[in-house]
Structures are given as structure tokens and as C-alpha cells.
Coordinates of C-alpha atoms in Angstrom, one line a residue:
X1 CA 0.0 0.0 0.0
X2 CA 1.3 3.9 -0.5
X3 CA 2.3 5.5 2.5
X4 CA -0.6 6.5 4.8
X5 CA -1.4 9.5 6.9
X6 CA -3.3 9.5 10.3
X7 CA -4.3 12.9 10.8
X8 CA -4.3 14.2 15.0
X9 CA -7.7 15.6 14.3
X10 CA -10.9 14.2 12.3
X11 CA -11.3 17.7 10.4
X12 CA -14.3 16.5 8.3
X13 CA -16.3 16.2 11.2
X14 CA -14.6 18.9 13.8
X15 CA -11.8 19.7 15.6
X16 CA -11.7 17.0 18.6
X17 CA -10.5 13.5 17.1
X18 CA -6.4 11.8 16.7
X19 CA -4.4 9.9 14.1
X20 CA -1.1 7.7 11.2
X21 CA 0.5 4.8 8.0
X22 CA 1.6 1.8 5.7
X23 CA 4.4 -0.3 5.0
X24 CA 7.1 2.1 3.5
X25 CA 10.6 1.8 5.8
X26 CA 12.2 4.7 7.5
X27 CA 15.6 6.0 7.1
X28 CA 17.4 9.1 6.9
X29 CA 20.1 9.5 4.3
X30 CA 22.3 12.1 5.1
X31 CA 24.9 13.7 2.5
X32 CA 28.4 13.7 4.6
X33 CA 29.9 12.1 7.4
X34 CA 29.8 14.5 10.8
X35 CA 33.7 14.4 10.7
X36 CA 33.7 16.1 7.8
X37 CA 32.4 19.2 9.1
X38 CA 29.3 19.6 6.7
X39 CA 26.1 18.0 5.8
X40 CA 23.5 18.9 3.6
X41 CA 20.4 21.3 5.4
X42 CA 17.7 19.0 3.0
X43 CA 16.3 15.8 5.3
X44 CA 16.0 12.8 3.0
X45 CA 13.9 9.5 3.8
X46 CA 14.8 6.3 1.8
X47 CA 11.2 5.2 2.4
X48 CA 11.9 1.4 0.5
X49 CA 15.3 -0.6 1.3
X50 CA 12.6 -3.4 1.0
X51 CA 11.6 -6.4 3.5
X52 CA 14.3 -8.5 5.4
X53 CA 14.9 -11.9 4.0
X54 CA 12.8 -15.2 5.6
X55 CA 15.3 -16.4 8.1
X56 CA 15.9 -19.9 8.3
X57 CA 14.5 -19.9 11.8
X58 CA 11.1 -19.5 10.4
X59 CA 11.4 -22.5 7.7
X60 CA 9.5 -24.9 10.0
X61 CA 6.7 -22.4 10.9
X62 CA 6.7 -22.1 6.9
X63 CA 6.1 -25.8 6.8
X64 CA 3.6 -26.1 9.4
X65 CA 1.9 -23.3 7.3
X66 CA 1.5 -25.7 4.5
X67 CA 0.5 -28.2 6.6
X68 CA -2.3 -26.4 8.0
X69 CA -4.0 -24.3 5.1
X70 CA -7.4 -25.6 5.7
X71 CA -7.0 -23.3 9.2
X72 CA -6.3 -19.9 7.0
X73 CA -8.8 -20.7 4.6
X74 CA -6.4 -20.8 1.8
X75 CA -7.6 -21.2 -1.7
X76 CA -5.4 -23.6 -4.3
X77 CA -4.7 -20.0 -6.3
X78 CA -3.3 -18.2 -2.7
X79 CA 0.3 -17.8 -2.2
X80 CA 1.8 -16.9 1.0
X81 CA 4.7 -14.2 1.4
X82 CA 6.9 -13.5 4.5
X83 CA 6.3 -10.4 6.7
X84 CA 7.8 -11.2 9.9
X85 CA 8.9 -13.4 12.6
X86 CA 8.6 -12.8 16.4
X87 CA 10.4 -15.4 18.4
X88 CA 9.7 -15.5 22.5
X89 CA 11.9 -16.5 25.0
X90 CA 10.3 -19.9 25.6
X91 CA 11.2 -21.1 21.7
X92 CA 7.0 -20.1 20.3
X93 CA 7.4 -18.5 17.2
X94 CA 5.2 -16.5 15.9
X95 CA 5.3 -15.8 11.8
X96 CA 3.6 -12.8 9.8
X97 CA 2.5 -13.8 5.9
X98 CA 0.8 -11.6 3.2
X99 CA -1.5 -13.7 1.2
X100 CA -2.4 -13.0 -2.8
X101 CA -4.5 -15.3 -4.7
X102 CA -4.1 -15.7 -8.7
X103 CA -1.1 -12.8 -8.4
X104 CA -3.1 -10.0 -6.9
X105 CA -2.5 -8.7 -3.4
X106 CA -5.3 -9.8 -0.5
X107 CA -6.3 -6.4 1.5
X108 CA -7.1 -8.5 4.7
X109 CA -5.8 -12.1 3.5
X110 CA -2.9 -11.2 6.2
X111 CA -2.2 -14.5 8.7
X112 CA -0.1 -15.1 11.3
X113 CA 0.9 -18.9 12.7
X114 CA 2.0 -19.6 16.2
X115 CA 4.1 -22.5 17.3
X116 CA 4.8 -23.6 21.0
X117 CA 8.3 -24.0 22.9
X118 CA 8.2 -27.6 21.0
X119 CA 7.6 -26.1 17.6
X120 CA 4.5 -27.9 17.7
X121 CA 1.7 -25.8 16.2
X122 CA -0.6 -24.0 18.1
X123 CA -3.2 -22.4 15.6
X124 CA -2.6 -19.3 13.6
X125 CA -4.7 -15.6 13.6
X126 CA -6.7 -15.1 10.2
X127 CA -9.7 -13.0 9.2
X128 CA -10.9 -15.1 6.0
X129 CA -14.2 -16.3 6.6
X130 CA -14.0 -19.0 3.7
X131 CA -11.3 -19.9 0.9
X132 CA -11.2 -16.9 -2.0
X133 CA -13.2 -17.7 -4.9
X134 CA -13.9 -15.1 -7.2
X135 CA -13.2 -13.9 -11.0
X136 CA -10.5 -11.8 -11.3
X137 CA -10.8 -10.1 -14.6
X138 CA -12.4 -6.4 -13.8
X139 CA -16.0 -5.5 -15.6
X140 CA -14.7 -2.0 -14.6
X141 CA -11.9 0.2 -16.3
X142 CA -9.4 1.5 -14.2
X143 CA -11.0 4.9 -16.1
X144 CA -13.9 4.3 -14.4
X145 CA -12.8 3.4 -10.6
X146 CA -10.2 6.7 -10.9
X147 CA -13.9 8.8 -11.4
X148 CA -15.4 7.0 -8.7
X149 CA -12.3 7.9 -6.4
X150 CA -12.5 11.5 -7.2
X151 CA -16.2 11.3 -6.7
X152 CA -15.1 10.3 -3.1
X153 CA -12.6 13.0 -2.5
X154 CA -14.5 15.2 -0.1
X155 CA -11.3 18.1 0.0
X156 CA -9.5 19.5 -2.8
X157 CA -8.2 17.0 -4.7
X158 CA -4.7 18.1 -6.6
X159 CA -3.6 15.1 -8.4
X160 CA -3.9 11.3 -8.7
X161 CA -1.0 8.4 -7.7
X162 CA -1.6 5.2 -9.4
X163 CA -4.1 2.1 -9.4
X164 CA -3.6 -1.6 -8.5
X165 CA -6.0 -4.3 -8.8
X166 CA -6.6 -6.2 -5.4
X167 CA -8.5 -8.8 -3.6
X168 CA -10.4 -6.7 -1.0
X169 CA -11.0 -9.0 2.2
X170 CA -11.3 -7.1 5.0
X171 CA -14.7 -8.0 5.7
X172 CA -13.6 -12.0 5.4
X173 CA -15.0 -12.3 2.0
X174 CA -13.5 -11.6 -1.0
X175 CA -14.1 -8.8 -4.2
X176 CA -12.3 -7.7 -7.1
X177 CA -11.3 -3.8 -6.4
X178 CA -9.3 -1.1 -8.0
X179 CA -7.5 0.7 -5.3
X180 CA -7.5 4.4 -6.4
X181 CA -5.1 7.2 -4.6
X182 CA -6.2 10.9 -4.8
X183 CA -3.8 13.3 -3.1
X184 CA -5.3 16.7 -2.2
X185 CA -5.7 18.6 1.1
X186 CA -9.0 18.2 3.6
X187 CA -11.7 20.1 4.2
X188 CA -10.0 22.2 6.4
X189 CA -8.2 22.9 3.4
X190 CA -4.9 23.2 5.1
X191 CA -4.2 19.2 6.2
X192 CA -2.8 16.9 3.5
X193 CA -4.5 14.3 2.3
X194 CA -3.5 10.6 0.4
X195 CA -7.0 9.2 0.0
X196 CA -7.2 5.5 -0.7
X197 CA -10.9 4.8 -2.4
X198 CA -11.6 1.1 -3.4
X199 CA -14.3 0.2 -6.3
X200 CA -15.6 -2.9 -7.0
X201 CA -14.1 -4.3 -10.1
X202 CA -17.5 -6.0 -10.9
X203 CA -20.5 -3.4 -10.2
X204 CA -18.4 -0.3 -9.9
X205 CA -19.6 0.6 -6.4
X206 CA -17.1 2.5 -4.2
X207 CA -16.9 0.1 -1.3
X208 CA -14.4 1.5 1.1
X209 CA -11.9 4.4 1.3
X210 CA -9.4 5.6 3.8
X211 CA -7.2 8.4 4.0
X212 CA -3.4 8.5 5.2
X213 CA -2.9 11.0 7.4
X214 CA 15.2 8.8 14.9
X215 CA 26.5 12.9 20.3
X216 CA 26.2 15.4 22.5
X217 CA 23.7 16.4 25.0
X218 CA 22.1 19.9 24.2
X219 CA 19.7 21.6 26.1
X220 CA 16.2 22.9 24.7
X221 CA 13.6 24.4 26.5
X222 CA 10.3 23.5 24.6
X223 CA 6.5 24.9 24.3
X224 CA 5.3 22.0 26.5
X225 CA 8.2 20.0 28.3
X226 CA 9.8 23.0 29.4
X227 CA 13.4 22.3 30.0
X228 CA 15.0 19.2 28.5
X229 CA 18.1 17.6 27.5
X230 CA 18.2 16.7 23.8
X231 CA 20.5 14.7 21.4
X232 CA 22.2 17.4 18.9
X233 CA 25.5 16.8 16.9
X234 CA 28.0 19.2 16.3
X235 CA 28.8 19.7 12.5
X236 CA 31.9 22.8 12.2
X237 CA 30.7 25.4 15.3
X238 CA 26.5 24.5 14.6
X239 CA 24.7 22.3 16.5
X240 CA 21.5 20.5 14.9
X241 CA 18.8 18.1 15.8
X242 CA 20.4 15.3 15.0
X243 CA 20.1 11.8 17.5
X244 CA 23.1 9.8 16.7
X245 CA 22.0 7.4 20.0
X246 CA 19.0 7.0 18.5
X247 CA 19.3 5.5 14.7
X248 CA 20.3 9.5 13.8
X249 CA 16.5 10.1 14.5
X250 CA 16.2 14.2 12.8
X251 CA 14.0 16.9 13.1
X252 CA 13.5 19.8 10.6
X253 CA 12.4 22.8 9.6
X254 CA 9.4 23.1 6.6
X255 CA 8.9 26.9 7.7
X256 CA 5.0 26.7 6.8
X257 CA 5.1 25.2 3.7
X258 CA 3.5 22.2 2.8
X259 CA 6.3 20.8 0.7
X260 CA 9.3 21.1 -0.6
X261 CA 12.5 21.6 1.5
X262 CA 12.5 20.6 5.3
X263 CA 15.7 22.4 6.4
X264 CA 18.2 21.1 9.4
X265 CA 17.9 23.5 11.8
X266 CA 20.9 25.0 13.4
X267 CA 22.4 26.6 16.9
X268 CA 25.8 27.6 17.9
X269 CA 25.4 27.5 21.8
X270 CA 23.5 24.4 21.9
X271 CA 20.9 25.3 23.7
X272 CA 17.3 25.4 22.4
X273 CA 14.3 27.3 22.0
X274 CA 13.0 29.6 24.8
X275 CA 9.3 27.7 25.6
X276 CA 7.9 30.5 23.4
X277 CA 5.9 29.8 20.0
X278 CA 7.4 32.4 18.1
X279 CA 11.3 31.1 18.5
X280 CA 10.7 28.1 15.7
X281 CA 13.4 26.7 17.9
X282 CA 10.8 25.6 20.5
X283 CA 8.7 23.3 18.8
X284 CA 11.6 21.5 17.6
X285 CA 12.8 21.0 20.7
X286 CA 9.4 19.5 22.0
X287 CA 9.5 17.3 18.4
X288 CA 13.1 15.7 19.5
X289 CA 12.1 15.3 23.0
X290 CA 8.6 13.6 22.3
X291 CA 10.8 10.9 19.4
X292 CA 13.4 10.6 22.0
X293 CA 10.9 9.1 25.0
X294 CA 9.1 6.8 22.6
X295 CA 12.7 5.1 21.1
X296 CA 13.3 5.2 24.8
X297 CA 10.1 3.7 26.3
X298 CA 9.7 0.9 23.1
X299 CA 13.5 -0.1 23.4
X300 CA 12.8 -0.5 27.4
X301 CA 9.5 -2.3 27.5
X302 CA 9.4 -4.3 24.6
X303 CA 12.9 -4.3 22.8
X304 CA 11.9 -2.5 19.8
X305 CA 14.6 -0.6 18.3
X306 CA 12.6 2.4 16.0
X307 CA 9.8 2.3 14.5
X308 CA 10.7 -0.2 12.0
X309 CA 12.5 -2.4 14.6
X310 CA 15.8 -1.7 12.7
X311 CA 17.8 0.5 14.9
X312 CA 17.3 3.7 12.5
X313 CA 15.2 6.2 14.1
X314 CA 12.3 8.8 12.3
X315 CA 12.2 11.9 11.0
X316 CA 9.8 14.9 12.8
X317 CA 8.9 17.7 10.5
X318 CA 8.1 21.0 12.6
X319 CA 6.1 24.3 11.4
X320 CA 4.2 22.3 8.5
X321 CA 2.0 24.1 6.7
X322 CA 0.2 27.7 7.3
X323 CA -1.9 27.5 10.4
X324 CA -2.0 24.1 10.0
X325 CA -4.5 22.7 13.2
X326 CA -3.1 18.7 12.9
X327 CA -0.5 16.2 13.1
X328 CA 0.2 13.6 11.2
X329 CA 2.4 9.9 10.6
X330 CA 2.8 10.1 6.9
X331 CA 4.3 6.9 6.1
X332 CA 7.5 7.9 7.0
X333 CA 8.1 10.5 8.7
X334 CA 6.1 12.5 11.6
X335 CA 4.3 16.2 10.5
X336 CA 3.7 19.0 13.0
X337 CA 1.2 22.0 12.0
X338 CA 1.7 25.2 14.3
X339 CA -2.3 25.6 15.1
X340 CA -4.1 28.2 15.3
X341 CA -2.3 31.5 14.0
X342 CA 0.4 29.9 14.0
X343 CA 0.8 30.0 17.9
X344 CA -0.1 26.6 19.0
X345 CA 2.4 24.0 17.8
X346 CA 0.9 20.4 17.7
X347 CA 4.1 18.9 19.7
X348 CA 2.7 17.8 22.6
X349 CA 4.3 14.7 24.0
X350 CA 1.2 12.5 23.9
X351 CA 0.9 13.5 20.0
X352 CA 4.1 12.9 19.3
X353 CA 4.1 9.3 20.7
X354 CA 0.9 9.1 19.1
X355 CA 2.1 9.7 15.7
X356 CA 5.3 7.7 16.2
X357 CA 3.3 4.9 17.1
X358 CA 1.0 5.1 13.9
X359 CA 4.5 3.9 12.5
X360 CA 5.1 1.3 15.1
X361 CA 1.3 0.2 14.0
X362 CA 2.2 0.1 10.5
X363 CA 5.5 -1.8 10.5
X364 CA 3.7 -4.4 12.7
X365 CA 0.7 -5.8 11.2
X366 CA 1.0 -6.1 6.9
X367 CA -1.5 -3.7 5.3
X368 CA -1.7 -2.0 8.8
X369 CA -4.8 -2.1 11.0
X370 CA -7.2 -1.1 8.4
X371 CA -7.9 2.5 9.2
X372 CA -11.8 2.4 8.5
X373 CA -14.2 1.2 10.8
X374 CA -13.4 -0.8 14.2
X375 CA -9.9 -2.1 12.9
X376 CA -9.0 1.6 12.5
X377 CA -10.4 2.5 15.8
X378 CA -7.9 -0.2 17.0
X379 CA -5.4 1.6 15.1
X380 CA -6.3 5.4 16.7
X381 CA -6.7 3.6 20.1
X382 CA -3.0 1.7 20.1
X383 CA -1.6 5.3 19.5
X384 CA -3.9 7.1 22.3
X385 CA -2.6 4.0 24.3
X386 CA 1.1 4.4 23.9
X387 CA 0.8 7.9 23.5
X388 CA -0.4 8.1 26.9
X389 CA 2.4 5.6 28.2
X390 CA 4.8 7.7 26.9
X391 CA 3.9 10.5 29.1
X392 CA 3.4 8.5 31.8
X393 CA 7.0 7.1 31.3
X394 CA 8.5 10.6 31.0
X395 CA 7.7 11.7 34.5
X396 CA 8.1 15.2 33.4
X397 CA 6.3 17.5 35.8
X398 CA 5.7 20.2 33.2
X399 CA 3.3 17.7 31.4
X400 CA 2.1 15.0 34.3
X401 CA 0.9 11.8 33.0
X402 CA -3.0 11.4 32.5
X403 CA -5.5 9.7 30.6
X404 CA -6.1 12.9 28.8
X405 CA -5.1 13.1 24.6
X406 CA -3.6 16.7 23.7
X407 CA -5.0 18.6 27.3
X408 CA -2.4 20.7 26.7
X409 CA -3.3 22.4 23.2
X410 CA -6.8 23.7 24.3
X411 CA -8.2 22.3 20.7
X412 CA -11.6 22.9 21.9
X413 CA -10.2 27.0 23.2
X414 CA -11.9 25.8 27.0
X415 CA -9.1 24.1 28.2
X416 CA -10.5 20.6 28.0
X417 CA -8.5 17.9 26.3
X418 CA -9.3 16.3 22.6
X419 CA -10.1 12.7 24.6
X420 CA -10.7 11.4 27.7
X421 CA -10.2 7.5 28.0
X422 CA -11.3 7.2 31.1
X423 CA -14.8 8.2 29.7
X424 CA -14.8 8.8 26.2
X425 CA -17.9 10.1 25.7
X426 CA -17.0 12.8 27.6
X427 CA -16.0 14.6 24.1
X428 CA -20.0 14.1 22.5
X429 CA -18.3 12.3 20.1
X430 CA -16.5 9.4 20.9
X431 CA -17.9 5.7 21.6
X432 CA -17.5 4.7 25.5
X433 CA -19.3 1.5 25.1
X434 CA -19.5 -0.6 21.7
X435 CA -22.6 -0.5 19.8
X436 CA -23.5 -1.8 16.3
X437 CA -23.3 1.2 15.1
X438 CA -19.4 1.8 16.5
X439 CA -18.7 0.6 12.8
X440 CA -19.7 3.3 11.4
X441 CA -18.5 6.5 13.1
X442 CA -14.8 8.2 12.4
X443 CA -11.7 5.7 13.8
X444 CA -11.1 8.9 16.1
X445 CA -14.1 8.5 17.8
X446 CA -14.6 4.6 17.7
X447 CA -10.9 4.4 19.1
X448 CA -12.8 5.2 22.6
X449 CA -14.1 1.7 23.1
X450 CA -10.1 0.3 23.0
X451 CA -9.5 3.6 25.1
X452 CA -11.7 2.7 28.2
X453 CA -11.1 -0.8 27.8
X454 CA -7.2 -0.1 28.2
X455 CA -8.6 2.0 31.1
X456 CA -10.4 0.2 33.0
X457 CA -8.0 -2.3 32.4
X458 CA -5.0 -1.0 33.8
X459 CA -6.8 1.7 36.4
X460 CA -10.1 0.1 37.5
X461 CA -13.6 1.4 37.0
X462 CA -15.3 3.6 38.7
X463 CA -13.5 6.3 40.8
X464 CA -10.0 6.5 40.1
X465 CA -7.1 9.2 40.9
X466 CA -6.9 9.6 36.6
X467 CA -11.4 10.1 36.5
X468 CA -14.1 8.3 37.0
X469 CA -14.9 5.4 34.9
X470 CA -18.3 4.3 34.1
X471 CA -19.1 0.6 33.1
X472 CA -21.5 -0.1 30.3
X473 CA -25.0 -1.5 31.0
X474 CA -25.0 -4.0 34.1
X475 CA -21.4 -4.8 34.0
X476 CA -19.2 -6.3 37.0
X477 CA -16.8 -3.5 38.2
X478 CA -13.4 -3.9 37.2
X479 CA -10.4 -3.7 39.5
X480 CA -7.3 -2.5 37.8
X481 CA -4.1 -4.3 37.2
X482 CA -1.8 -1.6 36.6
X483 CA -0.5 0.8 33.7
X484 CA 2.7 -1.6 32.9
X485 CA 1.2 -4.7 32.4
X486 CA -2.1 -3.2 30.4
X487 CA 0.8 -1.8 28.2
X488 CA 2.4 -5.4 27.9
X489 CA -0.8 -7.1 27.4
X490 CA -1.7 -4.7 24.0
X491 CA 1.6 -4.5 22.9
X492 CA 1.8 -8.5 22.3
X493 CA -1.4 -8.5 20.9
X494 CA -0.6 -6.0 18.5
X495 CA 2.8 -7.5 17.4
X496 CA 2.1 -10.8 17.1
X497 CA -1.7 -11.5 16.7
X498 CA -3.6 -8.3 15.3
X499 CA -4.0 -8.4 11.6
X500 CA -5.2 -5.8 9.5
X501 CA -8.9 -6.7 9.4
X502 CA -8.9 -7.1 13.7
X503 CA -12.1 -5.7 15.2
X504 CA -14.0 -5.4 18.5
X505 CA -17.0 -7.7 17.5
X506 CA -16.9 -10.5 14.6
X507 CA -20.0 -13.1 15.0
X508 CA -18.8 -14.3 11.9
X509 CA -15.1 -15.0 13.0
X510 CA -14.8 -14.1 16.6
X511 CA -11.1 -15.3 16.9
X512 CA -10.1 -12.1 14.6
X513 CA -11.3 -9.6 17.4
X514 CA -9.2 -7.9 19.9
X515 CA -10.8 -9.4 22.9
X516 CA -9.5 -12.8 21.6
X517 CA -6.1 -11.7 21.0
X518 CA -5.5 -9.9 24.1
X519 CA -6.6 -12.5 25.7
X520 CA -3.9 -14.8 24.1
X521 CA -1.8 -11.9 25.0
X522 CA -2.4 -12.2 28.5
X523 CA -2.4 -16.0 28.3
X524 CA 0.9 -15.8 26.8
X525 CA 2.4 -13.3 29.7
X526 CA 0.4 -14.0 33.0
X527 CA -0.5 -17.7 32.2
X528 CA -4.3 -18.5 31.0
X529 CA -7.0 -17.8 33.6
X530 CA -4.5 -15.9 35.6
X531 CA -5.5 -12.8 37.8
X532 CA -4.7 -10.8 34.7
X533 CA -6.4 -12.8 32.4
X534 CA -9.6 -12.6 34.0
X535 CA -8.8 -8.7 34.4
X536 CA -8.6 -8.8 30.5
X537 CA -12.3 -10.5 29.9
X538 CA -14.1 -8.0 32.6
X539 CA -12.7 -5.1 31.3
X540 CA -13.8 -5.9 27.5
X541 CA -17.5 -6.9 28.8
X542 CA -17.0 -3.0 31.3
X543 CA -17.2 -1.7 27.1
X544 CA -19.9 -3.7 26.2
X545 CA -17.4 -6.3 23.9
X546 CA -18.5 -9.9 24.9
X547 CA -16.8 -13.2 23.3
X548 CA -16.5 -16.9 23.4
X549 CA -14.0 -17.2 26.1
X550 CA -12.2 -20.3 26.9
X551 CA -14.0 -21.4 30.2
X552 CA -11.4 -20.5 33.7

């Protein structure tokens, strides 16, 4: 897929609502060595050095794969390509595959199988409902779908990037679909957008659409963290933004423009920003500070080494765009809009982790958590989640840590904050408890059913020292287990049992929901049935998710 952006803010519908990505990898490519005294001032991302190689370590999972097709509802026409392998301590493996059937790529077809300590098998995470079975020669032109994608443009659309053919899955069956990208700008008409629209190849119908919205220690003294110690390195007598201890993780200057240029900025004492929106030294330093805590908390917690897991850390674009009320994960690289006049940088720490971890999302699950409908409100909920980790983990008492999303850019000019997980419907938006119709609303607002689950899971219901969380209908209270382990529990269901068509309720298939795979999750780190186990299945039914649990 092209590279996707997840957009801080919902601006179709209003100004209160979070968001990031696809599978593009992240590097910077800078122009000279630092011992030579110069480097270019233009930021470059080599966005495809391509997927690592099948180890051999994951040649019997392959063969168990084969063994065990019936269980991924494989058709004779699907072949299976490797993503990723996730060994644990024990010896389990766990194997990522990207499915295509007759040549054509399966949006949804994505599978992961799990082996135990033995290498035995142990079943595998899939969201095909049956085998595929369907014609693959289009009844519609490419022509044809490219109108229909316009059609669905809702901004101003500024150009068109290519069409493939696909299997579109998602929803466990299959249907021939053009996959059409339009690239424009909202209908805030300042926020970019890469909108993804797919047509069925047989009627013509638009049937889904999407949009895509990493020494020496310097000092910097940021809008929101106040005063910090950031990694800079020392090119000549200038300083820049440059994290050598972090896979030379970057941060640059697009002086309100939308693209083009993003310039390296420089200092010769080495100290940053003065906490003031109108040095564009500020909200850089804020940008390096929020990238440098989630490197930081990811390598701690769970070993991951950048956002792609390869050591090389991310780019953060500052002053994007004119007046430009969002953030964004781009594919590649995180985006930073100054807000209102131009006064109210989006560089929060919980939005930068937020955005960072759209790219965590995207380099873990093929085809990324589908960012329409519940799977994307998993996707907007596992940044909300980690964002809010982050600052939590950062301890910095300029920005306490809360259960609050962006409290500290007054989005809504009355001081209250874009979300609240403890209570999500707090914002009149958002989805507290799930509902049928949680399908249907923006991925910013149906993230809230993940965000009070995560609550309630790692705080408790009812009155806490973060809020007061409600429970839905007649549900049994649920007494927290605590921030770390919540964290654990999501992050292993994320990385190695989420796939891109995941959701909160499947009747049809109610393996493929989070509630199963968190419960794995759990099983896997606390032991099935254990006290946090059982934690995990009241705290799903506390937001109205029930599921066939394995009986404790």
C-alpha cells in the first residue's frame, strides 16, 4: 500500500479527534559524514530498502503453514509471502504472511501462525471467513474506478497516484477492487491528504476508502516540556537536531510550507528554544524530546529498536503548513502544524508518541490495522494508548501523566482535552461502550471503546485518581491491574496476533477480534486464567465487547 497518513484531528467532522500509515521503511540519508564538518540542510527519507529476507528460523513455521492451510482458509490460487517473525523466550514462534491469490495482493488475506516451545503448532490468527473464490478479470476500467475515487474525494483534490488491482477481504470475503489514490488537502483545506478509495471491479460501487494521514547532549527548552536535554550533533561550530543514540533520528524545519525543502535546523550554543511559539526553535525542541521518549520507552519495555524495529530512528517535521490545526504519521516521517495562528504548535508529547506509534502500527501488522471502521479505531486507540504511556513514562512534571489526549493544546479554546479514555464520551463524540453502530462513526471517535477498555483495564472502573470510569450496561466493576502490564498485554497483541482486518465484534469469526487476542496476549504473559487474564475479559465486557471465552 502507498504510504498512509493518520491525521491528529478528524477535520471532516470537527476539531476533537487523533491519528497515522503503511508499510514504507524509514531512514534518513544524510549527505556527509559528521567528521567532515558539513552535511546537507535537506532531510531525506529512503522510504523502500525493501523487506528483510525469511530467516531460516522460520522455515518450519513455513512448513507447518502448509500443513495447516485448511486453518487460513487458503484457496489452491493463494500464495503466502513473509512479513515477519517474532520469536519468544520460551522457543514459540510467531510468523507474519501476506496472502495474494491468482497474483493479486489480499487487502485483509494477512495470517499469522503460532508454534509452542516444542515447535508444535498452536493455531494461527486469520480473518478469511471461507477460501477466496472469485473472477478476477475487472468488468470495470481503471478509467472508471479513478472517477469513482474523485467522486469520493471530499477536499481538494490536486492530483492522482496510481491504481492496482486487489483482492479486498477485509470483511472476510472476497471482491475484485481497484485501489485508487487521490492526493489533495482536507476540508480544512490546510491538512494533507492521500486518500485511498476502493471500487468494485464487478459493479463499480465504491466500497471503502481511507485516507493516510530517529552525540552530544544539548539543552532545549520546549512549548510544553519545558526544560529538557536533547540529542544534537556538532557539525563545524552549529549544532542540529540530529540523534546519533538514537538511529540518527532528525527533526527539521518546513517553515510553513506544505512541501518542498525541510531544512536542518541549526544553533551555535547548543541550547534550544525559549518555551515560546514564536522562536521556531521551541517546537523542535518539544518534536526531538517527544521521538526521543518513545525510542526510549519501546527499546525499554518491549525491545523494539525504531519504529521499523531496525535501529534507524524517524524523522519529525516541525512548522508544516500555514496555520495548519493537525498532526500527522505520513508513512515515514512525523508532521507538526503550528495551530491556530500559527501560535499553537501540535508537539505535545502524547501527540508525538501518538504519531510515532502510527508507524510502530504500520511496521507491525501487513497492510496495517485497516484505518476504517473498528480495525481503525484499534489503530487510533494503540496510538492514544502508547501515547499516553509515553507521558506517563517521561515523568516530566511540566506535562504530568493522564488519561487525557492533547489537554495541553486547548483544541476545543476551554481548556479541555481532545479525549478522555477514562470516559470517552466525555468529548460528544466518541464511543465509551460498543454498539452496532461503532462501525460506522470516524476511527477517532470509535478508538474510545479500545481507550476505556485499556482503562479500565490498567486503572479500574469507577472512581480513580486519573477520573471516574463508568461501566456499560450491568457490568461487574473492574479492579485494575496496573498501567505496565495493560501496556504489555496490548503491545503482544498487537505484534504478534492483530491483523489488518482485527475488530472489536466478529459473530462471523470471533477469533479475529481484539478481545481474543488480548486474551492470548495475556495467556501468553500472565499464564491462562490468571488474575490478569480474568482482568482482561471484565474489562472488555465494562465496554460492552462480549466473546466466546475459553472457560477458567
Amino acid at each position: 500500500m502507498s504510504n498512509v497518513r493518520r491525521a491528529l484531528i478528524a477535520v471532516a467532522v470537527s476539531a476533537v479527534a487523533l491519528a497515522g500509515c503503511d508499510n514504507a521503511p524509514t531512514s534518513v540519508n544524510h549527505a556527509a559524514d559528521a567528521s567532515a564538518g558539513a552535511e546537507s540542510d535537506t532531510v531525506e527519507v529512503d522510504a523502500s530498502p525493501g523487506p528483510e529476507p525469511e530467516p531460516a528460523a522460520a522455515a518450519p513455521v513455513r512448513k507447518l503453514l502448509d500443513a495447516h492451510l485448511p486453518d487460513v482458509k487458503a484457496a489452491p490460487e493463494d500464495r503466502f509471502g513473509y512479513f515477519a517473525f517474532k520469536p519468544d523466550a520460551d522457543g514459540s514462534k510467531h510468523v507474519r504472511y501476506t496472502r495474494t491469490y491468482h497474483g493479486l495482493p489480499v487487502f485483509g488475506g494477512d495470517i499469522i501462525v503460532h508454534t509452542g516451545p516444542s515447535g508444535a503448532y498452536k493455531g494461527s490468527s486469520n480473518g478469511l471467513l471461507q477460501p477466496l473464490k472469485l473472477d478476477t478479470v475487472p468488468k470495470v476500467s481503471a478509467q472508471e474506478a479513478l472517477v469513482q475515487a474523485k467522486g469520493a474525494f471530499l477536499g481538494t483534490a490536486r492530483q492522482t497516484q496510481g491504481q492496482r488491482l486487489l483482492v479486498e477481504a477485509s470483511t472476510g470475503t472476497g471482491r475484485l477492487a481497484w485501489e485508487s489514490v487521490v492526493v489533495g488537502t482536507q476540508q480544512d483545506g490546510r491538512t494533507p491528504s492521500r486518500l485511498h478509495v476502493l471500487t468494485d471491479a464487478h459493479s463499480g460501487t465504491v466500497i471503502g476508502k481511507w485516507d493516510e494521514i530517529e552525540t552530544v547532549t544539548g539543552t532545549g527548552h520546549g512549548l510544553y516540556s519545558g526544560q529538557v536535554g536533547i540529542e544534537t550533533q556538532k557539525f563545524g561550530n552549529q549544532y542540529r537536531l540530529i540523534d546519533t543514540t538514537r538511529g540518527r533520528a532528525s527533526v527539521c524545519d518546513m517553515k510553513h510550507t506544505d512541501n518542498g525543502t525541510c531544512t536542518q535546523l541549526s544553533d551555535a550554543d547548543n541550547t534550544w528554544g525559549d518555551g515560546k511559539a514564536d522562536d521556531p526553535q521551541s517546537a523542535a525542541v518539544d518534536a526531538a524530546y517527544g521521538a526521543q521518549l518513545t525510542y526510549d520507552y519501546y527499546l525499554k519495555f518491549f525491545g523494539r529498536k525504531g519504529v521499523a524495529n531496525n535501529g534507524r530512528g524517524a524523522v519529525s517535521r516541525v512548522h508544516v503548513g500555514d496555520r495548519l490545526e493537525n498532526a500527522y504519521w505520513d508513512g515515514k516521517q512525523m508532521n507538526y502544524g503550528d495551530g491556530r495562528d500559527n501560535a499553537h504548535p501540535f508537539v505535545e508529547l502524547d501527540v508525538a508518541a501518538h504519531e510515532m506509534t502510527h508507524g510502530i502500527t504500520q511496521y507491525s501488522v501487513p497492510n496495517d490495522l485497516t484505518y476504517a471502521g473498528e480495525s481503525g479505531g484499534l489503530n487510533e486507540a494503540t496510538s492514544d494508548i502508547f501515547g499516553t504511556m509515553v507521558e506517563f513514562y517521561a515523568n516530566n512534571p511540566a506535562d504530568p501523566g493522564d488519561y487525557d489526549i492533547a489537554e495541553r493544546l486547548d483544541l476545543n479554546g476551554n481548556g479541555t482535552p481532545l479525549r478522555y479514555m477514562y470516559n470517552p464520551s466525555l468529548d460528544g463524540y466518541s464511543h465509551g461502550c460498543w454498539s452496532a453502530s461503532t462501525k460506522d462513526v470516524d476511527v477517532h471517535y470509535s478508538s474510545g471503546v479500545a481507550n476505556h477498555f485499556f482503562f479500565d483495564l490498567a486503572e479500574g472502573t469507577g472512581t480513580t485518581q486519573h477520573g471516574t470510569s463508568p461501566v456499560c450496561g450491568n457490568a461487574r466493576a473492574v479492579t485494575g491491574i496496573g498501567r505496565d502490564k495493560a501496556a504489555a498485554i496490548w503491545y503482544r497483541a498487537l505484534d504478534v496476533y492483530f491483523t489488518s482486518s482485527t475488530s472489536y465484534v466478529n459473530d462471523a469469526n470471533p477469533g479475529n477480534t481484539a478481545r481474543a487476542y488480548t486474551l492470548s496476549a495475556a495467556a501468553d504473559l500472565y499464564g491462562q486464567c490468571a488474575a490478569e487474564y480474568q482482568a482482561v475479559r471484565r474489562a472488555w465486557s465494562a465496554v460492552n465487547v462480549a466473546g466466546p471465552d475459553a472457560a477458567c
